[in-house]
Short mmCIF file of C-alpha atoms and ligand atoms in Angstrom, two decimals:
data_model
loop_
_atom_site.label_atom_id
_atom_site.label_comp_id
_atom_site.label_asym_id
_atom_site.label_seq_id
_atom_site.Cartn_x
_atom_site.Cartn_y
_atom_site.Cartn_z
CA MET A 209 2.56 -14.38 -12.27
CA GLN A 210 5.68 -13.04 -9.15
CA THR A 211 4.33 -14.32 -5.75
CA THR A 212 4.58 -13.60 -2.16
CA GLN A 213 3.77 -15.59 1.03
CA LEU A 214 2.80 -12.77 3.87
CA GLY A 215 4.75 -13.21 6.45
CA ASN A 216 5.01 -16.89 8.28
CA THR A 217 1.49 -17.70 7.43
CA ASN A 218 0.09 -19.95 4.23
CA VAL A 219 -1.22 -16.13 2.77
CA THR A 220 0.82 -15.64 -0.40
CA VAL A 221 -0.29 -13.23 -2.74
CA ASN A 222 0.80 -11.46 -5.82
CA THR A 223 4.51 -9.34 -5.40
CA LEU A 224 2.76 -6.39 -6.16
CA GLY A 225 -0.79 -5.14 -5.02
CA ILE A 226 -2.94 -1.91 -6.38
CA GLY A 227 -3.64 0.37 -3.84
CA THR A 228 -7.31 1.68 -4.06
CA TRP A 229 -6.61 5.22 -1.48
CA SER A 230 -8.47 7.08 -4.54
CA TRP A 231 -10.79 4.98 -5.19
CA GLY A 232 -14.07 6.66 -4.02
CA ASP A 233 -12.21 9.68 -2.31
CA LYS A 234 -12.84 13.18 -2.71
CA LEU A 235 -11.69 14.71 -0.06
CA PHE A 236 -7.39 14.03 -1.21
CA TRP A 237 -7.79 12.29 -4.32
CA GLY A 238 -10.54 14.38 -5.97
CA TYR A 239 -12.87 11.45 -6.24
CA GLY A 240 -15.87 12.60 -9.11
CA ASP A 241 -14.16 15.13 -10.93
CA LYS A 242 -11.28 14.40 -13.37
CA TYR A 243 -12.46 10.36 -12.79
CA GLY A 244 -14.71 8.52 -11.65
CA PRO A 245 -16.43 5.31 -11.36
CA GLU A 246 -15.59 4.57 -14.91
CA GLN A 247 -12.02 5.03 -14.82
CA VAL A 248 -11.60 2.92 -11.30
CA LYS A 249 -13.86 -0.34 -12.65
CA ALA A 250 -11.37 0.11 -15.80
CA ALA A 251 -8.58 0.09 -13.87
CA PHE A 252 -9.67 -2.83 -11.56
CA ASN A 253 -10.49 -4.79 -15.38
CA ALA A 254 -7.33 -4.19 -16.31
CA THR A 255 -5.13 -5.57 -13.09
CA LEU A 256 -7.23 -8.84 -12.84
CA ASP A 257 -6.10 -8.38 -17.04
CA ALA A 258 -2.06 -7.80 -16.36
CA GLY A 259 -2.55 -10.80 -13.98
CA VAL A 260 -2.71 -8.94 -10.76
CA THR A 261 -5.25 -9.96 -8.01
CA PHE A 262 -4.06 -8.21 -5.00
CA PHE A 263 -5.66 -5.03 -3.92
CA ASP A 264 -4.96 -2.64 -1.45
CA THR A 265 -8.65 -1.15 0.45
CA ALA A 266 -9.39 0.11 3.98
CA GLU A 267 -12.65 1.12 5.81
CA VAL A 268 -12.13 5.23 5.63
CA TYR A 269 -11.25 4.73 2.02
CA GLY A 270 -14.43 7.43 1.36
CA LEU A 271 -15.86 6.51 3.64
CA GLY A 272 -16.29 2.34 2.49
CA GLU A 273 -16.68 3.95 -0.85
CA SER A 274 -13.59 2.29 -1.63
CA GLU A 275 -14.53 -1.42 -0.19
CA THR A 276 -18.39 -1.04 -2.08
CA LEU A 277 -16.67 0.50 -5.64
CA LEU A 278 -14.15 -3.01 -4.53
CA GLY A 279 -17.04 -5.63 -3.76
CA GLN A 280 -19.40 -4.82 -7.34
CA PHE A 281 -16.16 -4.78 -9.94
CA ILE A 282 -15.23 -8.36 -8.41
CA LYS A 283 -19.23 -9.66 -8.56
CA GLU A 284 -19.55 -8.48 -12.05
CA ARG A 285 -16.18 -10.08 -12.71
CA GLY A 286 -16.55 -13.28 -11.28
CA GLN A 287 -12.84 -13.64 -10.46
CA PRO A 288 -11.30 -14.80 -7.15
CA VAL A 289 -9.13 -11.63 -5.71
CA ASP A 290 -7.15 -11.72 -3.22
CA ILE A 291 -8.27 -7.98 -0.70
CA ALA A 292 -6.43 -6.62 2.35
CA THR A 293 -8.37 -4.11 3.86
CA LYS A 294 -7.88 -2.44 6.82
CA TYR A 295 -9.20 -1.45 10.66
CA GLY A 296 -9.77 2.40 11.89
CA PRO A 297 -9.23 2.68 15.44
CA ALA A 298 -11.64 5.15 16.62
CA PRO A 299 -12.80 6.30 20.13
CA TRP A 300 -15.50 5.01 20.32
CA ARG A 301 -14.62 1.04 19.02
CA PHE A 302 -13.50 -0.13 23.05
CA GLY A 303 -14.20 -4.35 23.56
CA GLY A 304 -13.75 -6.98 20.74
CA ASP A 305 -17.63 -6.89 19.11
CA ALA A 306 -16.51 -3.89 18.18
CA VAL A 307 -13.40 -5.23 16.19
CA LYS A 308 -16.18 -8.47 14.67
CA GLU A 309 -18.42 -5.41 13.80
CA ALA A 310 -15.95 -3.65 12.12
CA VAL A 311 -14.86 -6.64 9.91
CA ALA A 312 -18.76 -7.71 9.39
CA GLY A 313 -18.96 -4.27 7.84
CA SER A 314 -16.02 -4.91 5.58
CA LEU A 315 -17.45 -8.39 3.95
CA LYS A 316 -20.40 -6.21 3.14
CA ARG A 317 -19.08 -4.11 1.86
CA LEU A 318 -16.51 -5.80 0.08
CA GLN A 319 -19.82 -8.69 -0.90
CA MET A 320 -17.39 -11.29 0.46
CA GLY A 321 -17.05 -14.10 2.57
CA HIS A 322 -13.35 -13.79 3.51
CA ILE A 323 -10.62 -11.12 4.04
CA ALA A 324 -7.30 -12.14 3.16
CA LEU A 325 -4.89 -9.20 5.01
CA TYR A 326 -6.60 -7.34 7.58
CA GLN A 327 -4.32 -4.97 8.79
CA VAL A 328 -4.63 -2.09 11.36
CA HIS A 329 -4.17 0.74 10.07
CA TRP A 330 -2.78 3.09 12.32
CA PRO A 331 -1.55 2.26 16.30
CA PHE A 332 -2.85 4.48 18.23
CA THR A 333 -6.17 3.00 19.51
CA PHE A 334 -7.59 4.86 22.17
CA PHE A 335 -9.73 3.18 24.64
CA MET A 336 -8.98 -0.58 22.93
CA GLY A 337 -5.05 -1.67 23.43
CA GLN A 338 -3.19 -3.56 21.97
CA GLU A 339 -4.01 -7.20 23.98
CA THR A 340 -7.73 -6.35 22.61
CA LEU A 341 -7.54 -5.79 19.47
CA LEU A 342 -4.83 -8.16 18.18
CA ASN A 343 -6.30 -10.80 20.25
CA ALA A 344 -9.77 -10.18 18.82
CA LEU A 345 -8.81 -10.38 15.48
CA ALA A 346 -6.51 -13.33 16.68
CA ASP A 347 -10.30 -14.74 16.96
CA GLU A 348 -11.38 -13.61 13.58
CA VAL A 349 -8.52 -15.38 11.94
CA GLN A 350 -9.82 -18.62 14.04
CA ALA A 351 -13.08 -18.54 12.43
CA GLY A 352 -11.98 -17.47 8.94
CA ARG A 353 -13.45 -14.50 8.23
CA ILE A 354 -9.33 -13.40 7.14
CA GLY A 355 -7.05 -14.75 6.78
CA ALA A 356 -4.08 -12.72 8.16
CA ILE A 357 -3.25 -9.94 10.21
CA GLY A 358 -1.32 -7.17 9.57
CA ILE A 359 -0.70 -3.96 10.60
CA SER A 360 -0.13 -0.04 9.05
CA ASN A 361 2.19 2.67 10.54
CA TYR A 362 3.70 0.87 13.48
CA ASP A 363 7.24 1.31 14.68
CA ALA A 364 10.23 -1.37 15.45
CA LYS A 365 8.58 -1.13 18.97
CA GLN A 366 5.13 -1.31 18.40
CA MET A 367 5.47 -3.72 15.93
CA ARG A 368 7.46 -6.64 17.96
CA GLU A 369 4.81 -6.14 20.70
CA ALA A 370 2.13 -6.72 18.07
CA HIS A 371 4.16 -9.95 17.70
CA ASP A 372 4.66 -10.49 20.69
CA ILE A 373 1.03 -10.54 21.48
CA LEU A 374 -0.20 -12.54 18.29
CA ALA A 375 2.35 -15.44 18.75
CA LYS A 376 0.53 -16.02 22.24
CA ARG A 377 -2.23 -16.95 19.81
CA ASP A 378 0.33 -19.51 18.11
CA ILE A 379 -0.26 -16.75 14.62
CA PRO A 380 1.99 -15.22 13.43
CA LEU A 381 2.35 -11.07 12.51
CA ALA A 382 2.18 -10.80 8.46
CA VAL A 383 3.17 -7.20 7.26
CA ASN A 384 3.30 -3.93 8.44
CA GLN A 385 2.07 -1.40 6.26
CA MET A 386 4.15 1.63 6.01
CA GLN A 387 5.55 3.98 3.53
CA TYR A 388 7.98 3.25 1.62
CA SER A 389 9.93 4.90 -1.64
CA LEU A 390 13.01 6.23 -3.31
CA LEU A 391 12.25 9.73 -2.01
CA HIS A 392 10.61 8.20 1.24
CA ARG A 393 13.33 6.19 2.78
CA ASN A 394 12.39 5.99 6.60
CA ILE A 395 11.75 2.59 7.17
CA GLU A 396 15.55 1.25 6.48
CA SER A 397 17.17 3.80 8.99
CA ASN A 398 14.75 3.49 11.39
CA ASN A 399 14.85 -0.28 12.12
CA VAL A 400 11.39 -0.96 11.24
CA LEU A 401 12.56 -2.77 8.43
CA LYS A 402 15.47 -4.56 10.02
CA THR A 403 13.12 -6.15 13.07
CA ALA A 404 10.31 -6.73 10.39
CA ARG A 405 13.06 -9.08 8.39
CA GLU A 406 14.14 -10.74 11.76
CA LEU A 407 10.80 -11.42 12.77
CA ASN A 408 9.84 -12.56 9.02
CA ILE A 409 7.38 -9.77 8.81
CA THR A 410 6.73 -9.18 4.49
CA ILE A 411 6.49 -4.92 4.65
CA LEU A 412 3.32 -3.85 1.90
CA ALA A 413 4.75 -0.49 0.76
CA TYR A 414 2.67 2.17 0.46
CA SER A 415 2.84 5.64 -1.81
CA PRO A 416 5.91 3.42 -3.53
CA LEU A 417 5.80 6.13 -6.52
CA ALA A 418 5.95 9.24 -3.70
CA GLN A 419 2.09 9.48 -4.83
CA GLY A 420 3.07 10.31 -8.63
CA LEU A 421 6.70 12.17 -8.11
CA LEU A 422 8.37 8.71 -9.73
CA THR A 423 5.90 8.75 -12.53
CA GLY A 424 8.14 11.36 -14.01
CA LYS A 425 5.06 13.37 -14.98
CA TYR A 426 4.97 16.35 -12.62
CA ASN A 427 8.11 18.44 -13.46
CA PRO A 428 8.79 21.88 -12.59
CA GLU A 429 7.70 23.10 -16.29
CA ASN A 430 4.33 20.73 -15.28
CA PRO A 431 3.85 20.35 -11.68
CA PRO A 432 0.11 19.34 -10.40
CA LYS A 433 -2.74 21.63 -11.39
CA PRO A 434 -3.36 24.21 -8.47
CA GLU A 435 -7.08 21.71 -7.18
CA GLY A 436 -5.45 18.15 -5.67
CA ALA A 437 -4.47 17.70 -2.10
CA ARG A 438 -0.87 17.58 -3.71
CA ALA A 439 -0.66 21.43 -5.09
CA LEU A 440 -0.15 22.63 -1.14
CA ASP A 441 3.13 19.66 -0.93
CA SER A 442 6.13 21.38 -1.05
CA ARG A 443 7.80 17.71 -2.31
CA PHE A 444 5.36 19.09 -5.95
CA SER A 445 6.75 22.45 -5.82
CA SER A 446 9.07 24.08 -8.52
CA GLN A 447 11.92 23.88 -5.59
CA GLY A 448 11.30 20.06 -4.71
CA LEU A 449 10.25 19.03 -8.31
CA GLN A 450 13.82 20.20 -9.02
CA LYS A 451 15.45 18.16 -6.32
CA ILE A 452 14.11 14.87 -7.23
CA ALA A 453 15.30 15.66 -10.90
CA PRO A 454 18.37 13.61 -10.86
CA VAL A 455 16.54 10.53 -9.60
CA LEU A 456 14.29 10.65 -12.29
CA ASN A 457 16.82 11.14 -14.38
CA LEU A 458 18.35 7.99 -13.08
CA LEU A 459 15.26 6.04 -13.93
CA THR A 460 14.69 6.73 -17.14
CA GLN A 461 18.11 5.28 -17.72
CA LEU A 462 17.56 1.76 -16.20
CA GLY A 463 14.29 1.99 -17.98
CA GLU A 464 15.44 2.05 -21.81
CA LYS A 465 17.39 -0.79 -21.41
CA TYR A 466 14.76 -2.60 -20.12
CA GLY A 467 11.80 -0.61 -22.35
CA LYS A 468 10.16 0.07 -18.65
CA THR A 469 9.01 3.64 -17.84
CA GLN A 470 10.21 5.34 -14.09
CA ALA A 471 7.55 4.18 -12.97
CA GLN A 472 8.41 0.78 -12.99
CA VAL A 473 11.83 0.97 -11.75
CA ALA A 474 10.96 2.54 -8.96
CA LEU A 475 8.85 -0.19 -7.78
CA ASN A 476 11.00 -2.94 -9.56
CA TRP A 477 13.19 -1.17 -7.06
CA LEU A 478 11.51 -2.04 -3.67
CA ILE A 479 10.30 -5.19 -4.49
CA ALA A 480 14.26 -5.64 -5.23
CA GLN A 481 14.61 -4.98 -1.37
CA GLY A 482 13.27 -8.46 -0.89
CA ASN A 483 9.89 -9.25 1.18
CA VAL A 484 8.87 -6.03 -0.26
CA ILE A 485 5.05 -5.82 -1.45
CA PRO A 486 4.85 -1.93 -3.42
CA ILE A 487 0.92 -1.04 -3.39
CA PRO A 488 0.87 1.09 -5.90
CA GLY A 489 -2.55 3.18 -6.64
CA ALA A 490 -3.55 3.21 -9.32
CA LYS A 491 -6.64 5.97 -11.42
CA ASN A 492 -7.21 4.07 -14.05
CA ALA A 493 -6.57 1.14 -17.00
CA GLN A 494 -3.51 2.79 -17.87
CA GLN A 495 -1.82 3.64 -14.26
CA ALA A 496 -2.46 -0.38 -13.55
CA ALA A 497 -1.01 -1.96 -16.59
CA GLN A 498 1.91 0.24 -16.33
CA ASN A 499 1.86 -0.56 -13.04
CA ALA A 500 1.39 -5.01 -13.11
CA GLY A 501 4.25 -4.14 -15.68
CA ALA A 502 6.84 -3.75 -12.68
CA LEU A 503 6.37 -7.23 -12.02
CA ASN A 504 8.27 -10.51 -13.82
CA TRP A 505 11.35 -8.70 -14.16
CA SER A 506 14.37 -7.20 -11.92
CA LEU A 507 16.77 -4.58 -12.58
CA THR A 508 20.60 -5.83 -10.97
CA PRO A 509 22.17 -6.18 -7.84
CA GLU A 510 24.55 -2.84 -9.96
CA GLU A 511 21.34 -0.88 -11.23
CA VAL A 512 19.09 -1.03 -7.09
CA GLN A 513 23.37 0.05 -5.99
CA LYS A 514 22.94 3.05 -8.35
CA LEU A 515 18.84 3.87 -7.69
CA ASP A 516 20.23 3.27 -3.59
CA ASN A 517 23.38 5.34 -3.55
CA ALA A 518 21.12 8.44 -5.31
CA THR A 519 19.07 8.73 -2.92
CA GLN A 520 20.53 8.86 0.63
CA ALA A 521 19.18 11.52 1.36
CA TRP A 522 16.10 10.06 1.94
CA LEU A 523 16.91 7.58 4.26
N1 NAP B 860 -1.46 2.06 5.00
C1 NAP B 860 -0.99 3.77 4.72
O1 NAP B 860 -1.76 4.94 5.99
C2 NAP B 860 -1.71 4.01 3.61
C3 NAP B 860 -1.08 5.23 3.67
C4 NAP B 860 -1.68 6.07 2.41
C5 NAP B 860 -1.43 4.96 1.40
N2 NAP B 860 -1.86 3.52 0.93
C6 NAP B 860 -2.32 2.42 0.52
O2 NAP B 860 -1.02 2.33 -0.60
C7 NAP B 860 -1.31 3.31 -1.93
C8 NAP B 860 -0.92 3.47 -2.48
O3 NAP B 860 -0.43 5.05 -2.06
P1 NAP B 860 -0.93 6.33 -3.07
O4 NAP B 860 -2.05 6.20 -3.41
O5 NAP B 860 -0.89 7.25 -2.18
O6 NAP B 860 0.54 6.60 -3.56
P2 NAP B 860 0.88 6.21 -4.81
O7 NAP B 860 1.04 4.82 -5.01
O8 NAP B 860 2.33 6.56 -4.92
O9 NAP B 860 0.87 6.95 -6.10
C9 NAP B 860 -0.38 7.22 -6.24
C10 NAP B 860 -1.07 8.06 -7.82
O10 NAP B 860 0.32 8.11 -8.52
C11 NAP B 860 -0.50 8.31 -9.95
N3 NAP B 860 -0.44 7.63 -10.47
C12 NAP B 860 -0.15 5.97 -10.30
N4 NAP B 860 0.72 5.45 -11.01
C13 NAP B 860 0.62 5.97 -12.30
C14 NAP B 860 1.40 5.51 -13.25
N5 NAP B 860 1.48 4.39 -13.70
N6 NAP B 860 2.38 6.63 -14.40
C15 NAP B 860 1.03 7.95 -13.79
N7 NAP B 860 0.88 8.29 -12.78
C16 NAP B 860 0.80 7.40 -11.66
C17 NAP B 860 -1.72 8.87 -9.52
O11 NAP B 860 -2.22 10.40 -9.36
P3 NAP B 860 -2.56 11.16 -10.36
O12 NAP B 860 -2.62 10.79 -11.67
O13 NAP B 860 -3.32 11.95 -10.21
O14 NAP B 860 -1.01 11.92 -10.20
C18 NAP B 860 -2.05 8.17 -8.44
O15 NAP B 860 -3.42 7.90 -7.08
C19 NAP B 860 -2.47 3.17 -1.60
O16 NAP B 860 -4.02 3.62 -2.45
C20 NAP B 860 -3.16 3.12 -0.46
O17 NAP B 860 -4.40 1.46 -0.89
C21 NAP B 860 -1.76 3.07 2.61
#
């Protein structure tokens, strides 16, 4: 199975992880309506059956429910997995002890003694400075409760600052988790990817399927049903879906050569960027198995270039 070392740390995970925001989240994804515990448990098992053992979650997903479900599934299956979870800065969290408590809360819900990767979910930390927060996380690495430290949604300057704070503790900044897909290439133009490469920080690519757009199942004839949050997103409107049709056609064309789906080609393009780990969400076994199928094969450099050229509008 294809693996990637996280930055300059000694933590190595699969070059693709499964995202679990939708596991327990009612507000955005409608958990409990068209899918529920049975489907996400099947997604968990299908992920492991496909040889992928890396999952991304956060304490805020489903207000703890995503971590809780993962904890139950891990215990039942009894197979080692690598978990990436996230700390959510909040106004009432202002000292190092708050970080300690948050780590303890995640470990409890996950029913684990160790978290492979612990990330700061967003850069705005209210009354807790980055120094306090990152030093508290450095303490957690030294205590062995977390394997590596990551950040998320930090711009290039904020990422460099975080890297420098941790460097004083001789701890590498492992990842910056950023939105990145063929339809959201901002990190290529705003210096985040360039700086990550310079500092050897791995990018975890979130929403790598543009929340389902790159799977090809939504098109002007089949927009998402009005009840979901995506129905309010203009990218999923008839006009929005028409705009991406050429990209979806190219994904189909490239996929035919390899017997791969549009989603698998879109994820493979991200992996081809190097030191990028996509974390596609999966609500059921079929999606999990399909997304895992983006590993262990490669588009040619010419095919990667074709996709680059076709998505210049999203740079
Ligand atoms: N750090 C952050 O701020 C942040 C923000 C967002 C997400 N994330 C992380 O990134 C992960 C992935 O991002 P995301 O969930 O926003 O978007 P995504 O991975 O681009 O899209 C996930 C959605 O696409 C559909 N889908 C996935 N695989 C499919 C397949 N093979 N075939 C057909 N449909 C498929 C499913 O929804 P439908 O079936 O309903 O279409 C699924 O919920 C999250 O789970 C989370 O772990 C992090």
